[in-house]
CSV table of C-alpha atoms in Angstrom, one decimal:
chain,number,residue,atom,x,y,z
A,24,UNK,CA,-16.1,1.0,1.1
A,25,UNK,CA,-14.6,2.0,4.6
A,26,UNK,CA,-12.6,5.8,3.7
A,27,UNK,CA,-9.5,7.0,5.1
A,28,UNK,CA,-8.2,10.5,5.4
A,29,UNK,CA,-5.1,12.3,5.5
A,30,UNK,CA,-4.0,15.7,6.4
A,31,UNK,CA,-2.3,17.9,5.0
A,32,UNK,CA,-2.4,16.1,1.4
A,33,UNK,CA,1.3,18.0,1.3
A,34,UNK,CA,3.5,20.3,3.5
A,35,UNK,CA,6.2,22.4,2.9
A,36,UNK,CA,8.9,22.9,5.5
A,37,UNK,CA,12.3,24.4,6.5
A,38,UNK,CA,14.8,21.8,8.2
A,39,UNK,CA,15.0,21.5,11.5
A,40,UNK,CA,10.8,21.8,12.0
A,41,UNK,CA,8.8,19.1,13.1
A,42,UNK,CA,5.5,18.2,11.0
A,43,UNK,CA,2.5,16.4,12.1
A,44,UNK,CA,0.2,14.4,9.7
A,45,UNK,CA,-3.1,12.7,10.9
A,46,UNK,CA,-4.7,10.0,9.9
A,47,UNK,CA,-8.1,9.0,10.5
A,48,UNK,CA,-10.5,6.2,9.8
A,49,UNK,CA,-14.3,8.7,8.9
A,50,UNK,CA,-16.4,5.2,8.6
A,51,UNK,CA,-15.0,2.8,10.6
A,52,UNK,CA,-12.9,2.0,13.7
A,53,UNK,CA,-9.2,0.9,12.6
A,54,UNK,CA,-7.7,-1.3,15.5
A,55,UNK,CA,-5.0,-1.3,13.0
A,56,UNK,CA,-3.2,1.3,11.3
A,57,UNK,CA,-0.4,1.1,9.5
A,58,UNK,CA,2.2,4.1,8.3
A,59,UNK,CA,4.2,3.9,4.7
A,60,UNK,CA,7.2,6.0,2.9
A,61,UNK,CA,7.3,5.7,-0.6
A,62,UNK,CA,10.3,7.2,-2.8
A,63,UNK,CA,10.0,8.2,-6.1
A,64,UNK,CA,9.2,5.1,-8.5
A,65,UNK,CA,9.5,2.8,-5.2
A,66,UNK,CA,7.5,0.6,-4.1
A,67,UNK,CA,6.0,1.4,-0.3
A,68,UNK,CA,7.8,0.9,2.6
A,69,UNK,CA,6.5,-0.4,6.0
A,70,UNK,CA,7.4,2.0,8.8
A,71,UNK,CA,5.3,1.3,11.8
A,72,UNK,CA,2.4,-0.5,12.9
A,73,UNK,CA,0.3,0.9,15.4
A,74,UNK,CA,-2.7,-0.2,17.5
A,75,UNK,CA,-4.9,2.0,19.5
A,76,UNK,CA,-3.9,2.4,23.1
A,77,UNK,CA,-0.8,0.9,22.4
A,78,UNK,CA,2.8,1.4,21.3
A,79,UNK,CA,3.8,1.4,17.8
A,80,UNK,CA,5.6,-1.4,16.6
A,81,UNK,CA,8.3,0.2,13.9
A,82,UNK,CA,10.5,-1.8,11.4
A,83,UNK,CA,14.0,-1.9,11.7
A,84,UNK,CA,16.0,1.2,10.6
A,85,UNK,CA,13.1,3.3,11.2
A,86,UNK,CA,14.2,5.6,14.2
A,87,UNK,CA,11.0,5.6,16.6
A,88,UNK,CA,12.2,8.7,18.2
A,89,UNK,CA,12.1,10.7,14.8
A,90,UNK,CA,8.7,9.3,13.8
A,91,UNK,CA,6.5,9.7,16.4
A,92,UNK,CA,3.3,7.5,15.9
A,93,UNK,CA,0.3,8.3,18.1
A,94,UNK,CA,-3.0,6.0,18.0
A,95,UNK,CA,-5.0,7.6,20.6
A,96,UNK,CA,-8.5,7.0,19.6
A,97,UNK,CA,-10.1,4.0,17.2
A,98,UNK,CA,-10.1,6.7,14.0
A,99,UNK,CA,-7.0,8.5,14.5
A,100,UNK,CA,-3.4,7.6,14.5
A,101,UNK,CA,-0.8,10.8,14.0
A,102,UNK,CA,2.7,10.8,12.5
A,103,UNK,CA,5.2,13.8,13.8
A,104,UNK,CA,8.4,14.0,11.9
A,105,UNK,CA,10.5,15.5,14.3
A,106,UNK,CA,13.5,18.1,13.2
A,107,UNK,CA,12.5,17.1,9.6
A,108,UNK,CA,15.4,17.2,7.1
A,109,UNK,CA,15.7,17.3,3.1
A,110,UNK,CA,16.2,13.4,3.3
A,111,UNK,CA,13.2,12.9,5.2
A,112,UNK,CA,11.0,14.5,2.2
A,113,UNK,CA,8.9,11.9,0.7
A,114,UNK,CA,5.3,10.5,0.3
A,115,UNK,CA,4.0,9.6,3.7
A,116,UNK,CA,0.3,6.9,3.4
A,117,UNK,CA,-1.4,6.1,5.9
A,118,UNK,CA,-4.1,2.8,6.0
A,119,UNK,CA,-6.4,1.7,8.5
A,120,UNK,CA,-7.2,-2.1,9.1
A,121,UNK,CA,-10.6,-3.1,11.5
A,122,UNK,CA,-11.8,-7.0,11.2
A,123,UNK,CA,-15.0,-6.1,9.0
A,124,UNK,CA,-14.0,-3.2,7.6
A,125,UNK,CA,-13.5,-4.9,4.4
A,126,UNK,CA,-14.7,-7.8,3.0
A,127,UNK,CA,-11.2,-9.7,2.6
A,128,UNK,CA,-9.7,-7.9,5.8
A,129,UNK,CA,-7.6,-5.7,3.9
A,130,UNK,CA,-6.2,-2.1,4.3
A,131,UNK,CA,-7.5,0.6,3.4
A,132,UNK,CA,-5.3,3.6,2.4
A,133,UNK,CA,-4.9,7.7,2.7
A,134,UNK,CA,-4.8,9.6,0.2
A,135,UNK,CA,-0.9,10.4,1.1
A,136,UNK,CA,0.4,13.3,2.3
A,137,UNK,CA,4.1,14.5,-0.3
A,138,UNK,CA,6.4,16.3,2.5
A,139,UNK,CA,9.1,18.7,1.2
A,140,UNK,CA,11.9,19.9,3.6
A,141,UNK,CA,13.8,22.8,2.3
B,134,UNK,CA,14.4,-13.6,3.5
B,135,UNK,CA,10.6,-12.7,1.8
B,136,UNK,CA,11.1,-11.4,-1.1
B,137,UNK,CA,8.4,-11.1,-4.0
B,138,UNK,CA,8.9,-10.3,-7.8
B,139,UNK,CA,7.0,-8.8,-10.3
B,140,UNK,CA,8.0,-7.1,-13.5
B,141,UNK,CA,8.9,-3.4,-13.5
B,142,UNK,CA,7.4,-2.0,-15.9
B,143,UNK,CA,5.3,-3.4,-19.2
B,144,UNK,CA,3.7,-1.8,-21.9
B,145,UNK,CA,0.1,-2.7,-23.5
B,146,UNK,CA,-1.7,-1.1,-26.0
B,147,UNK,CA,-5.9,-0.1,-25.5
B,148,UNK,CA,-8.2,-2.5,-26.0
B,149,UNK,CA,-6.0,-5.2,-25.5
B,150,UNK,CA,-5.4,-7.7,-22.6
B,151,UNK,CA,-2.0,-7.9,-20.2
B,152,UNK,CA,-1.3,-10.1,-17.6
B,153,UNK,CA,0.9,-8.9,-15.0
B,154,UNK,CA,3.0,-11.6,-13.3
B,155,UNK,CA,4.0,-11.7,-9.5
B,156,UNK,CA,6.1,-14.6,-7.9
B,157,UNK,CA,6.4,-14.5,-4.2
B,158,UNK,CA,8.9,-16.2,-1.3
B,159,UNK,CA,7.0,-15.5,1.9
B,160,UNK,CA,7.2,-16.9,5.6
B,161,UNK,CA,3.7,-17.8,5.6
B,162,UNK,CA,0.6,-17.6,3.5
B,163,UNK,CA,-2.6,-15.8,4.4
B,164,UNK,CA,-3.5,-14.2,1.1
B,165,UNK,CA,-2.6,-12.0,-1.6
B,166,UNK,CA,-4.0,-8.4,-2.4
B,167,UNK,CA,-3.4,-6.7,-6.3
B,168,UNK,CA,-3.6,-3.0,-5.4
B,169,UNK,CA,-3.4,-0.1,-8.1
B,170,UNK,CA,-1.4,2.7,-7.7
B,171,UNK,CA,-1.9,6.2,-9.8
B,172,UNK,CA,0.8,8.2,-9.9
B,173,UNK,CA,0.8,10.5,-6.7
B,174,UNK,CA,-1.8,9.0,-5.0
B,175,UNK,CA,-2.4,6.4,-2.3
B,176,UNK,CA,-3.2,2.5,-3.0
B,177,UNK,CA,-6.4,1.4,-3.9
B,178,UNK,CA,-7.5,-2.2,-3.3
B,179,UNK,CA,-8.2,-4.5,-6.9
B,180,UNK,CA,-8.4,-8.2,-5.5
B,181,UNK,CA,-7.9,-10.6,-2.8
B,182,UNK,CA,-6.9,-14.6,-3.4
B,183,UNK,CA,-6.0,-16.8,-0.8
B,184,UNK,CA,-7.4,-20.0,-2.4
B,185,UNK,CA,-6.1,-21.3,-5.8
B,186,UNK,CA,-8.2,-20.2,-9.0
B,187,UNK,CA,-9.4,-17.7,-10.7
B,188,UNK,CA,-11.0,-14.9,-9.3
B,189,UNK,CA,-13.0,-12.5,-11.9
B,190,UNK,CA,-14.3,-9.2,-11.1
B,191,UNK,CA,-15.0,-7.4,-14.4
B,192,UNK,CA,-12.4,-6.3,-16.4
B,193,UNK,CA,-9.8,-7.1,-13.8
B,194,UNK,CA,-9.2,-11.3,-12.7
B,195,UNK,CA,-6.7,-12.4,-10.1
B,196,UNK,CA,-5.2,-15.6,-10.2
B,197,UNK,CA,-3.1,-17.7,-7.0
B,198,UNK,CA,-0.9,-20.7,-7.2
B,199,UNK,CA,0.3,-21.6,-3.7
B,200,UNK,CA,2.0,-24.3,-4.7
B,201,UNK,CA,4.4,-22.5,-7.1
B,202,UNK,CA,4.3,-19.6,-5.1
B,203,UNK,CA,2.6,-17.4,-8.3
B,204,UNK,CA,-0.2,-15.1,-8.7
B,205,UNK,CA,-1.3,-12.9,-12.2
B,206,UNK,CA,-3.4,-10.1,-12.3
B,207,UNK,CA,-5.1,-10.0,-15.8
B,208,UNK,CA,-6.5,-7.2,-17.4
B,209,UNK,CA,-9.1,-6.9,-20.2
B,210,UNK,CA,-10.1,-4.2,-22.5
B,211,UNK,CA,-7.7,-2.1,-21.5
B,212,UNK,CA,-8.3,1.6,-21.0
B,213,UNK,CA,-6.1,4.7,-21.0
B,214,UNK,CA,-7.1,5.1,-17.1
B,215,UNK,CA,-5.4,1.9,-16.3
B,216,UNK,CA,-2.0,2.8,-16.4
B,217,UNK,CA,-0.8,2.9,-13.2
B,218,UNK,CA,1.4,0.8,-11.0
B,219,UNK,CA,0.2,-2.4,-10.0
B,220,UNK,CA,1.3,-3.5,-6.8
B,221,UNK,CA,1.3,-7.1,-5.5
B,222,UNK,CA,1.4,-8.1,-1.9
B,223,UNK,CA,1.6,-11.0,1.0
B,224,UNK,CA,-0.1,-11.5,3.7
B,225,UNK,CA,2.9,-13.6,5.8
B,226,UNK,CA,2.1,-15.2,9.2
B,227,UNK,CA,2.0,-12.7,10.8
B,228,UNK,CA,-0.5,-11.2,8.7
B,229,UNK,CA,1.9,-8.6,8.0
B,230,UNK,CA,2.1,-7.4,4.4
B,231,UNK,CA,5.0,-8.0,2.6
B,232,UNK,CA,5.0,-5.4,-1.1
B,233,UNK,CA,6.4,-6.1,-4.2
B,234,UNK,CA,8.4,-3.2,-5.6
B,235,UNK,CA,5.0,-2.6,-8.4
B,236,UNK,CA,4.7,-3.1,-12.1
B,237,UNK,CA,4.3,0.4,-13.8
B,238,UNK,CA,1.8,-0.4,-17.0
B,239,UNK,CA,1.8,1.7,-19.8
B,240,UNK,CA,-1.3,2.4,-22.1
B,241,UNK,CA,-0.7,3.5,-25.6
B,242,UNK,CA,-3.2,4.2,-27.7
């Protein structure tokens, strides 16, 4: 099956940094990628879409200009958390989407990437 | 609003069978994915359904009912390595997927 990774797999940070996690696509080309948070014993949350060359579409609440989503190429999309903060540790997933990828279209995912900001 | 349900949490013993329940309210219909989840660790993909039946791959079997808005995800001999969380999710029409909040199953021996 198509494989995604993710890097770091977890990051430790003072507040006030800015961490950046990649996410690429090593089989495939993912017009598509997609970027979660999930909370302890929560399920995941949607927090931007992106396509390559484009901007990312984010869902509402999510503030763009904290979460900086970069697709530049067909197997890498980044995520910077700018001036991270204790709230903003969580479980950050990555998946990647490409028509044939899969067999039913659907997403594959990182391994996930647990952010702590001190 | 979308909005889909499942249980949160259910308990089964090995060897047995469970069937995990997920009822769904969506704008739109174009499929439905059963993912499991091990604790710490990213999603993997279990089943797709977007026509009603039954859908059997091995131990694992996915059902859909469009019509009552219902899917199951049914598990057979259950093994210790199957608990996890068991997501369910919607493909709306704008083929964005729309998560349940996960069923965490519990094997006990």
């Amino acid at each position: 099956g198509a494989v995604v990774s993710q890097h770091p797999s977890w990051v430790i940070c003072k507040s006030g940094t800015s961490v950046k996690i990649e996410c690429r696509s090593l089989d495939f080309q993912a017009t598509t990628m997609f970027w979660y948070r999930q909370f302890p014993k929560q399920s995941l949350m949607l927090m931007a879409t992106s396509n390559e060359g484009s901007k990312a579409t984010y869902e509402q609440g999510v503030e763009k200009d904290k979460f900086l989503i970069n697709h530049a190429s067909l197997t890498l999309s980044t995520l910077t958390v700018t001036s991270a903060h204790p709230e903003d540790s969580s479980f950050y997933i990555c998946s990647a989407r490409d028509v044939g990828a899969g067999e039913y279209n659907e997403q594959f995912f990182g391994p996930g990437t647990r952010l702590t900001v001190l | 609003g979308q909005n889909i349900d499942q249980p949160t949490e259910m308990t089964a013993t090995e060897g047995a069978i469970v069937q995990i329940n997920c009822t769904y309210q969506t704008s739109g219909f174009n499929g439905l994915f059963w993912y499991q989840q091990h604790a710490g660790e990213a999603p993997t993909f279990l089943s797709y359904n977007v026509l009603d039946g039954l859908e059997e791959k091995g131990r694992f079997s996915s059902f859909l009912s469009r019509s009552k808005g219902y899917s199951y995800l049914l598990l057979k001999e259950l093994q210790m390595k199957d608990s996890a969380s068991y997501l369910c999710a919607v493909l709306d029409s704008n083929y964005q997927l729309i998560w349940g909040a996960g069923t965490k199953l519990i094997i006990k021996p």
